[in-house]
mmCIF file of C-alpha atoms and ligand atoms in Angstrom:
data_model
loop_
_atom_site.group_PDB
_atom_site.id
_atom_site.type_symbol
_atom_site.label_atom_id
_atom_site.label_comp_id
_atom_site.label_asym_id
_atom_site.label_seq_id
_atom_site.Cartn_x
_atom_site.Cartn_y
_atom_site.Cartn_z
ATOM 1 C CA UNK G 1 -29.739 -22.496 -7.703
ATOM 2 C CA UNK G 2 -28.322 -23.307 -11.032
ATOM 3 C CA UNK G 3 -24.670 -24.696 -10.789
ATOM 4 C CA UNK G 4 -23.656 -22.503 -14.010
ATOM 5 C CA UNK G 5 -20.038 -21.094 -12.395
ATOM 6 C CA UNK G 6 -17.058 -21.459 -13.917
ATOM 7 C CA UNK G 7 -14.800 -23.561 -12.017
ATOM 8 C CA UNK G 8 -12.839 -20.933 -9.599
ATOM 9 C CA UNK G 9 -10.026 -19.830 -11.316
ATOM 10 C CA UNK G 10 -6.434 -19.877 -9.886
ATOM 11 C CA UNK G 11 -4.142 -17.693 -8.035
ATOM 12 C CA UNK G 12 -2.230 -17.179 -11.189
ATOM 13 C CA UNK G 13 -5.070 -16.926 -13.494
ATOM 14 C CA UNK G 14 -6.262 -14.092 -11.120
ATOM 15 C CA UNK G 15 -2.597 -12.825 -11.294
ATOM 16 C CA UNK G 16 -2.617 -12.618 -15.130
ATOM 17 C CA UNK G 17 -5.745 -11.375 -15.687
ATOM 18 C CA UNK G 18 -4.992 -8.459 -12.934
ATOM 19 C CA UNK G 19 -1.609 -7.443 -14.613
ATOM 20 C CA UNK G 20 -3.662 -7.050 -18.023
ATOM 21 C CA UNK G 21 -6.126 -5.092 -16.465
ATOM 22 C CA UNK G 22 -3.438 -2.860 -15.311
ATOM 23 C CA UNK G 23 -1.527 -2.480 -18.307
ATOM 24 C CA UNK G 24 -5.089 -1.878 -20.401
ATOM 25 C CA UNK G 25 -5.924 0.759 -17.619
ATOM 26 C CA UNK G 26 -2.660 2.731 -18.208
ATOM 27 C CA UNK G 27 -2.613 2.575 -21.832
ATOM 28 C CA UNK G 28 -5.707 4.076 -21.288
ATOM 29 C CA UNK G 29 -4.759 7.329 -19.422
ATOM 30 C CA UNK G 30 -1.972 7.912 -21.719
ATOM 31 C CA UNK G 31 0.456 6.263 -19.181
ATOM 32 C CA UNK G 32 3.378 3.492 -19.386
ATOM 33 C CA UNK G 33 2.272 0.097 -18.064
ATOM 34 C CA UNK G 34 5.613 -0.193 -16.305
ATOM 35 C CA UNK G 35 4.950 3.463 -14.348
ATOM 36 C CA UNK G 36 2.372 1.339 -12.529
ATOM 37 C CA UNK G 37 3.338 -0.780 -9.549
ATOM 38 C CA UNK G 38 1.298 -3.355 -8.751
ATOM 39 C CA UNK G 39 1.211 -4.279 -4.756
ATOM 40 C CA UNK G 40 -0.070 -7.245 -4.230
ATOM 41 C CA UNK G 41 -1.860 -7.400 -1.031
ATOM 42 C CA UNK G 42 -1.167 -11.090 0.832
ATOM 43 C CA UNK G 43 -3.098 -10.370 4.232
ATOM 44 C CA UNK G 44 -4.403 -13.468 5.802
ATOM 45 C CA UNK G 45 -2.995 -15.739 3.097
ATOM 46 C CA UNK G 46 0.070 -17.786 4.229
ATOM 47 C CA UNK G 47 3.274 -18.492 2.970
ATOM 48 C CA UNK G 48 2.202 -21.409 0.692
ATOM 49 C CA UNK G 49 -0.348 -19.217 -0.995
ATOM 50 C CA UNK G 50 2.233 -16.285 -1.449
ATOM 51 C CA UNK G 51 4.967 -18.369 -3.145
ATOM 52 C CA UNK G 52 3.500 -19.081 -6.941
ATOM 53 C CA UNK G 53 3.003 -15.435 -6.904
ATOM 54 C CA UNK G 54 6.874 -14.718 -6.080
ATOM 55 C CA UNK G 55 7.309 -17.552 -8.213
ATOM 56 C CA UNK G 56 5.552 -15.738 -11.377
ATOM 57 C CA UNK G 57 7.612 -12.716 -10.807
ATOM 58 C CA UNK G 58 6.095 -10.547 -8.413
ATOM 59 C CA UNK G 59 8.407 -8.551 -6.029
ATOM 60 C CA UNK G 60 6.338 -6.089 -4.407
ATOM 61 C CA UNK G 61 4.147 -7.157 -1.455
ATOM 62 C CA UNK G 62 1.337 -5.270 0.862
ATOM 63 C CA UNK G 63 0.589 -6.487 4.550
ATOM 64 C CA UNK G 64 -1.576 -4.606 6.926
ATOM 65 C CA UNK G 65 -0.211 -6.180 10.185
ATOM 66 C CA UNK G 66 3.156 -5.797 11.638
ATOM 67 C CA UNK G 67 3.277 -9.152 13.822
ATOM 68 C CA UNK G 68 1.590 -11.207 11.017
ATOM 69 C CA UNK G 69 4.146 -9.795 8.631
ATOM 70 C CA UNK G 70 6.771 -10.771 11.012
ATOM 71 C CA UNK G 71 5.815 -14.418 10.881
ATOM 72 C CA UNK G 72 5.736 -15.026 7.111
ATOM 73 C CA UNK G 73 7.730 -12.666 5.898
ATOM 74 C CA UNK G 74 11.699 -13.550 6.987
ATOM 75 C CA UNK G 75 11.931 -16.716 5.081
ATOM 76 C CA UNK G 76 10.561 -15.643 1.834
ATOM 77 C CA UNK G 77 12.342 -12.389 1.973
ATOM 78 C CA UNK G 78 15.969 -15.034 2.600
ATOM 79 C CA UNK G 79 14.799 -16.982 -0.056
ATOM 80 C CA UNK G 80 13.970 -13.937 -2.618
ATOM 81 C CA UNK G 81 16.295 -11.433 -2.735
ATOM 82 C CA UNK G 82 14.354 -7.940 -4.315
ATOM 83 C CA UNK G 83 11.779 -8.394 -2.752
ATOM 84 C CA UNK G 84 9.669 -4.870 -1.329
ATOM 85 C CA UNK G 85 7.198 -5.501 1.356
ATOM 86 C CA UNK G 86 4.861 -2.298 2.255
ATOM 87 C CA UNK G 87 2.855 -2.173 5.390
ATOM 88 C CA UNK G 88 -0.627 -0.944 4.430
ATOM 89 C CA UNK G 89 -2.209 -1.133 7.892
ATOM 90 C CA UNK G 90 -2.194 1.274 11.035
ATOM 91 C CA UNK G 91 1.294 1.083 12.749
ATOM 92 C CA UNK G 92 1.640 1.491 16.638
ATOM 93 C CA UNK G 93 4.553 3.110 17.760
ATOM 94 C CA UNK G 94 5.646 0.487 19.958
ATOM 95 C CA UNK G 95 5.901 -1.681 16.701
ATOM 96 C CA UNK G 96 8.192 0.711 14.500
ATOM 97 C CA UNK G 97 11.653 -0.951 15.706
ATOM 98 C CA UNK G 98 10.279 -4.232 14.098
ATOM 99 C CA UNK G 99 8.639 -2.308 10.945
ATOM 100 C CA UNK G 100 11.713 -0.561 10.056
ATOM 101 C CA UNK G 101 13.612 -3.728 10.393
ATOM 102 C CA UNK G 102 10.965 -5.555 8.326
ATOM 103 C CA UNK G 103 9.454 -3.330 5.934
ATOM 104 C CA UNK G 104 10.785 -1.450 2.545
ATOM 105 C CA UNK G 105 8.004 1.229 2.055
ATOM 106 C CA UNK G 106 5.731 2.044 5.074
ATOM 107 C CA UNK G 107 2.477 3.779 3.494
ATOM 108 C CA UNK G 108 0.742 4.512 6.856
ATOM 109 C CA UNK G 109 2.954 7.555 8.536
ATOM 110 C CA UNK G 110 0.027 9.632 9.770
ATOM 111 C CA UNK G 111 0.897 11.013 13.120
ATOM 112 C CA UNK G 112 3.795 12.602 15.467
ATOM 113 C CA UNK G 113 3.895 10.030 17.805
ATOM 114 C CA UNK G 114 4.863 7.685 14.897
ATOM 115 C CA UNK G 115 7.488 10.338 13.094
ATOM 116 C CA UNK G 116 9.074 10.877 15.789
ATOM 117 C CA UNK G 117 9.525 7.028 16.812
ATOM 118 C CA UNK G 118 10.223 6.318 12.669
ATOM 119 C CA UNK G 119 12.754 9.198 12.936
ATOM 120 C CA UNK G 120 14.515 7.291 15.954
ATOM 121 C CA UNK G 121 14.145 3.823 14.742
ATOM 122 C CA UNK G 122 15.687 4.667 11.254
ATOM 123 C CA UNK G 123 18.867 6.339 13.535
ATOM 124 C CA UNK G 124 19.270 3.309 15.091
ATOM 125 C CA UNK G 125 19.092 0.857 12.791
ATOM 126 C CA UNK G 126 20.434 2.642 9.291
ATOM 127 C CA UNK G 127 17.605 1.328 7.627
ATOM 128 C CA UNK G 128 15.844 3.691 4.947
ATOM 129 C CA UNK G 129 12.435 2.616 4.412
ATOM 130 C CA UNK G 130 10.357 4.447 2.178
ATOM 131 C CA UNK G 131 7.720 6.470 4.274
ATOM 132 C CA UNK G 132 4.426 7.578 2.508
ATOM 133 C CA UNK G 133 1.344 9.857 4.107
ATOM 134 C CA UNK G 134 -1.634 8.185 4.659
ATOM 135 C CA UNK G 135 -4.925 11.081 4.156
ATOM 136 C CA UNK G 136 -8.066 10.583 5.478
ATOM 137 C CA UNK G 137 -9.210 11.678 2.474
ATOM 138 C CA UNK G 138 -13.283 10.926 3.615
ATOM 139 C CA UNK G 139 -12.364 12.255 7.019
ATOM 140 C CA UNK G 140 -14.056 9.414 8.719
ATOM 141 C CA UNK G 141 -13.493 9.410 12.272
ATOM 142 C CA UNK G 142 -13.211 6.071 12.424
ATOM 143 C CA UNK G 143 -10.290 6.005 9.623
ATOM 144 C CA UNK G 144 -6.622 6.157 9.927
ATOM 145 C CA UNK G 145 -4.691 8.907 8.172
ATOM 146 C CA UNK G 146 -4.199 13.105 8.631
ATOM 147 C CA UNK G 147 -7.050 14.800 7.813
ATOM 148 C CA UNK G 148 -7.264 16.725 4.624
ATOM 149 C CA UNK G 149 -6.615 20.242 5.923
ATOM 150 C CA UNK G 150 -3.696 18.645 8.015
ATOM 151 C CA UNK G 151 -1.861 16.623 5.534
ATOM 152 C CA UNK G 152 0.144 19.774 4.395
ATOM 153 C CA UNK G 153 1.430 20.665 7.603
ATOM 154 C CA UNK G 154 2.251 17.140 9.003
ATOM 155 C CA UNK G 155 4.215 16.643 5.640
ATOM 156 C CA UNK G 156 6.393 19.574 6.177
ATOM 157 C CA UNK G 157 6.581 18.617 10.093
ATOM 158 C CA UNK G 158 7.800 15.281 9.261
ATOM 159 C CA UNK G 159 10.274 16.645 6.696
ATOM 160 C CA UNK G 160 11.707 19.908 9.230
ATOM 161 C CA UNK G 161 11.161 18.655 12.460
ATOM 162 C CA UNK G 162 12.121 14.903 12.111
ATOM 163 C CA UNK G 163 14.294 14.582 9.116
ATOM 164 C CA UNK G 164 12.125 12.019 7.188
ATOM 165 C CA UNK G 165 11.708 11.855 3.455
ATOM 166 C CA UNK G 166 8.114 11.757 2.943
ATOM 167 C CA UNK G 167 8.363 10.288 -1.101
ATOM 168 C CA UNK G 168 4.709 9.346 -0.881
ATOM 169 C CA UNK G 169 1.076 9.628 -0.122
ATOM 170 C CA UNK G 170 -1.777 6.795 0.451
ATOM 171 C CA UNK G 171 -5.424 6.928 0.400
ATOM 172 C CA UNK G 172 -8.359 4.364 1.499
ATOM 173 C CA UNK G 173 -11.901 6.386 0.153
ATOM 174 C CA UNK G 174 -14.899 6.023 1.737
ATOM 175 C CA UNK G 175 -16.279 2.793 1.354
ATOM 176 C CA UNK G 176 -19.632 4.028 -0.012
ATOM 177 C CA UNK G 177 -18.434 7.230 -1.647
ATOM 178 C CA UNK G 178 -17.583 7.761 -5.400
ATOM 179 C CA UNK G 179 -13.442 7.124 -5.075
ATOM 180 C CA UNK G 180 -12.613 9.391 -7.525
ATOM 181 C CA UNK G 181 -12.602 12.591 -6.065
ATOM 182 C CA UNK G 182 -10.419 11.044 -3.499
ATOM 183 C CA UNK G 183 -8.115 9.719 -5.628
ATOM 184 C CA UNK G 184 -8.178 13.270 -7.248
ATOM 185 C CA UNK G 185 -7.776 14.874 -4.077
ATOM 186 C CA UNK G 186 -4.682 12.762 -3.086
ATOM 187 C CA UNK G 187 -2.911 13.233 -5.869
ATOM 188 C CA UNK G 188 -3.074 17.629 -5.788
ATOM 189 C CA UNK G 189 -2.246 16.835 -2.201
ATOM 190 C CA UNK G 190 1.073 15.229 -3.890
ATOM 191 C CA UNK G 191 1.774 17.517 -6.570
ATOM 192 C CA UNK G 192 2.023 20.822 -4.226
ATOM 193 C CA UNK G 193 4.382 18.970 -2.042
ATOM 194 C CA UNK G 194 6.478 17.471 -4.894
ATOM 195 C CA UNK G 195 5.789 13.900 -3.732
ATOM 196 C CA UNK G 196 6.166 11.506 -6.493
ATOM 197 C CA UNK G 197 4.236 8.268 -5.591
ATOM 198 C CA UNK G 198 0.763 7.803 -4.979
ATOM 199 C CA UNK G 199 -0.686 4.184 -3.392
ATOM 200 C CA UNK G 200 -4.332 4.314 -4.350
ATOM 201 C CA UNK G 201 -6.704 2.086 -5.826
ATOM 202 C CA UNK G 202 -7.590 -1.492 -4.587
ATOM 203 C CA UNK G 203 -9.729 -4.641 -5.940
ATOM 204 C CA UNK G 204 -12.846 -2.844 -6.686
ATOM 205 C CA UNK G 205 -11.009 0.622 -7.916
ATOM 206 C CA UNK G 206 -7.866 0.449 -9.318
ATOM 207 C CA UNK G 207 -8.708 1.057 -12.967
ATOM 208 C CA UNK G 208 -9.896 4.678 -11.929
ATOM 209 C CA UNK G 209 -7.230 5.137 -9.731
ATOM 210 C CA UNK G 210 -4.325 4.080 -12.688
ATOM 211 C CA UNK G 211 -6.649 6.760 -14.581
ATOM 212 C CA UNK G 212 -6.087 9.235 -12.057
ATOM 213 C CA UNK G 213 -2.377 8.946 -11.351
ATOM 214 C CA UNK G 214 -1.711 6.135 -9.071
ATOM 215 C CA UNK G 215 1.828 4.806 -8.790
ATOM 216 C CA UNK G 216 1.131 2.104 -6.974
ATOM 217 C CA UNK G 217 -2.274 -0.395 -6.655
ATOM 218 C CA UNK G 218 -3.041 -2.592 -3.638
ATOM 219 C CA UNK G 219 -4.510 -5.560 -4.780
ATOM 220 C CA UNK G 220 -5.486 -8.325 -2.501
ATOM 221 C CA UNK G 221 -8.888 -10.098 -3.207
ATOM 222 C CA UNK G 222 -8.492 -9.998 -7.169
ATOM 223 C CA UNK G 223 -5.283 -12.292 -6.799
ATOM 224 C CA UNK G 224 -5.487 -14.286 -3.573
ATOM 225 C CA UNK G 225 -9.037 -14.738 -3.560
ATOM 226 C CA UNK G 226 -11.534 -13.527 -0.934
ATOM 227 C CA UNK G 227 -10.593 -13.695 2.289
HETATM 228 C C1 PLP Y 301 -6.804 -5.634 2.140
HETATM 229 C C2 PLP Y 301 -6.130 -3.967 1.959
HETATM 230 C C3 PLP Y 301 -5.934 -3.766 0.626
HETATM 231 C C4 PLP Y 301 -6.572 -4.765 -0.480
HETATM 232 O O1 PLP Y 301 -7.936 -4.927 -0.799
HETATM 233 P P1 PLP Y 301 -8.532 -5.977 -2.028
HETATM 234 O O2 PLP Y 301 -9.866 -5.085 -2.339
HETATM 235 O O3 PLP Y 301 -8.749 -6.982 -1.465
HETATM 236 O O4 PLP Y 301 -7.696 -5.567 -3.164
HETATM 237 C C5 PLP Y 301 -5.678 -2.675 -0.333
HETATM 238 N N1 PLP Y 301 -5.428 -1.672 1.371
HETATM 239 C C6 PLP Y 301 -5.078 -1.550 2.075
HETATM 240 C C7 PLP Y 301 -4.971 -0.599 3.423
HETATM 241 C C8 PLP Y 301 -5.998 -3.054 2.698
HETATM 242 O O5 PLP Y 301 -6.121 -3.208 4.220
#
């Protein structure tokens, strides 16, 4: 094999590139770059890997496991006021208390039991994380999220019966599908429910997601490297 690889870019080099790609995708879509929020997905990476990204000015981070986030983020949050932490992985109701205390945005509300647990914890703690509903746009049996045909009713149920403010939607398209119909579909569900935040697009497809209206792109490996 030829040794023709470039020296590995640093996390900050990769971050710079991701920021430029987001800005370009936004402008190409006739949107303002600042209307797209980069959620830096730091799952599996240690506080020492995350610190330089905070140092470079990023304020919004995503973690997929409550327990892992509890171990890493309290000191980082204490040292860096203004961080916004997103839960992007499945939530169990027995972790709702910890999640409401630690996270600023919970992107994975997807069933009544969780809605109920969150409503109760929000009341108890007086914390008000923003809540997004995860939609399983590909109706994949192994994937979390409400089924697309149940999304409108679930959102209405959260609002009416649990007094929850649902301000966003999130999806993870099937790995081997074209992502664009899923992004367009999520956008439609949001529009008809008066929802403004759209969390869609990851390392492999965030430019497409921005073209189709993403307000939040969740990017991990393109910033922190392979997991
Ligand atoms: C890991 C993860 C991401 C980031 O994926 P990359 O391909 O590393 O950018 C985004 N969203 C969710 C829900 C994830 O679990």
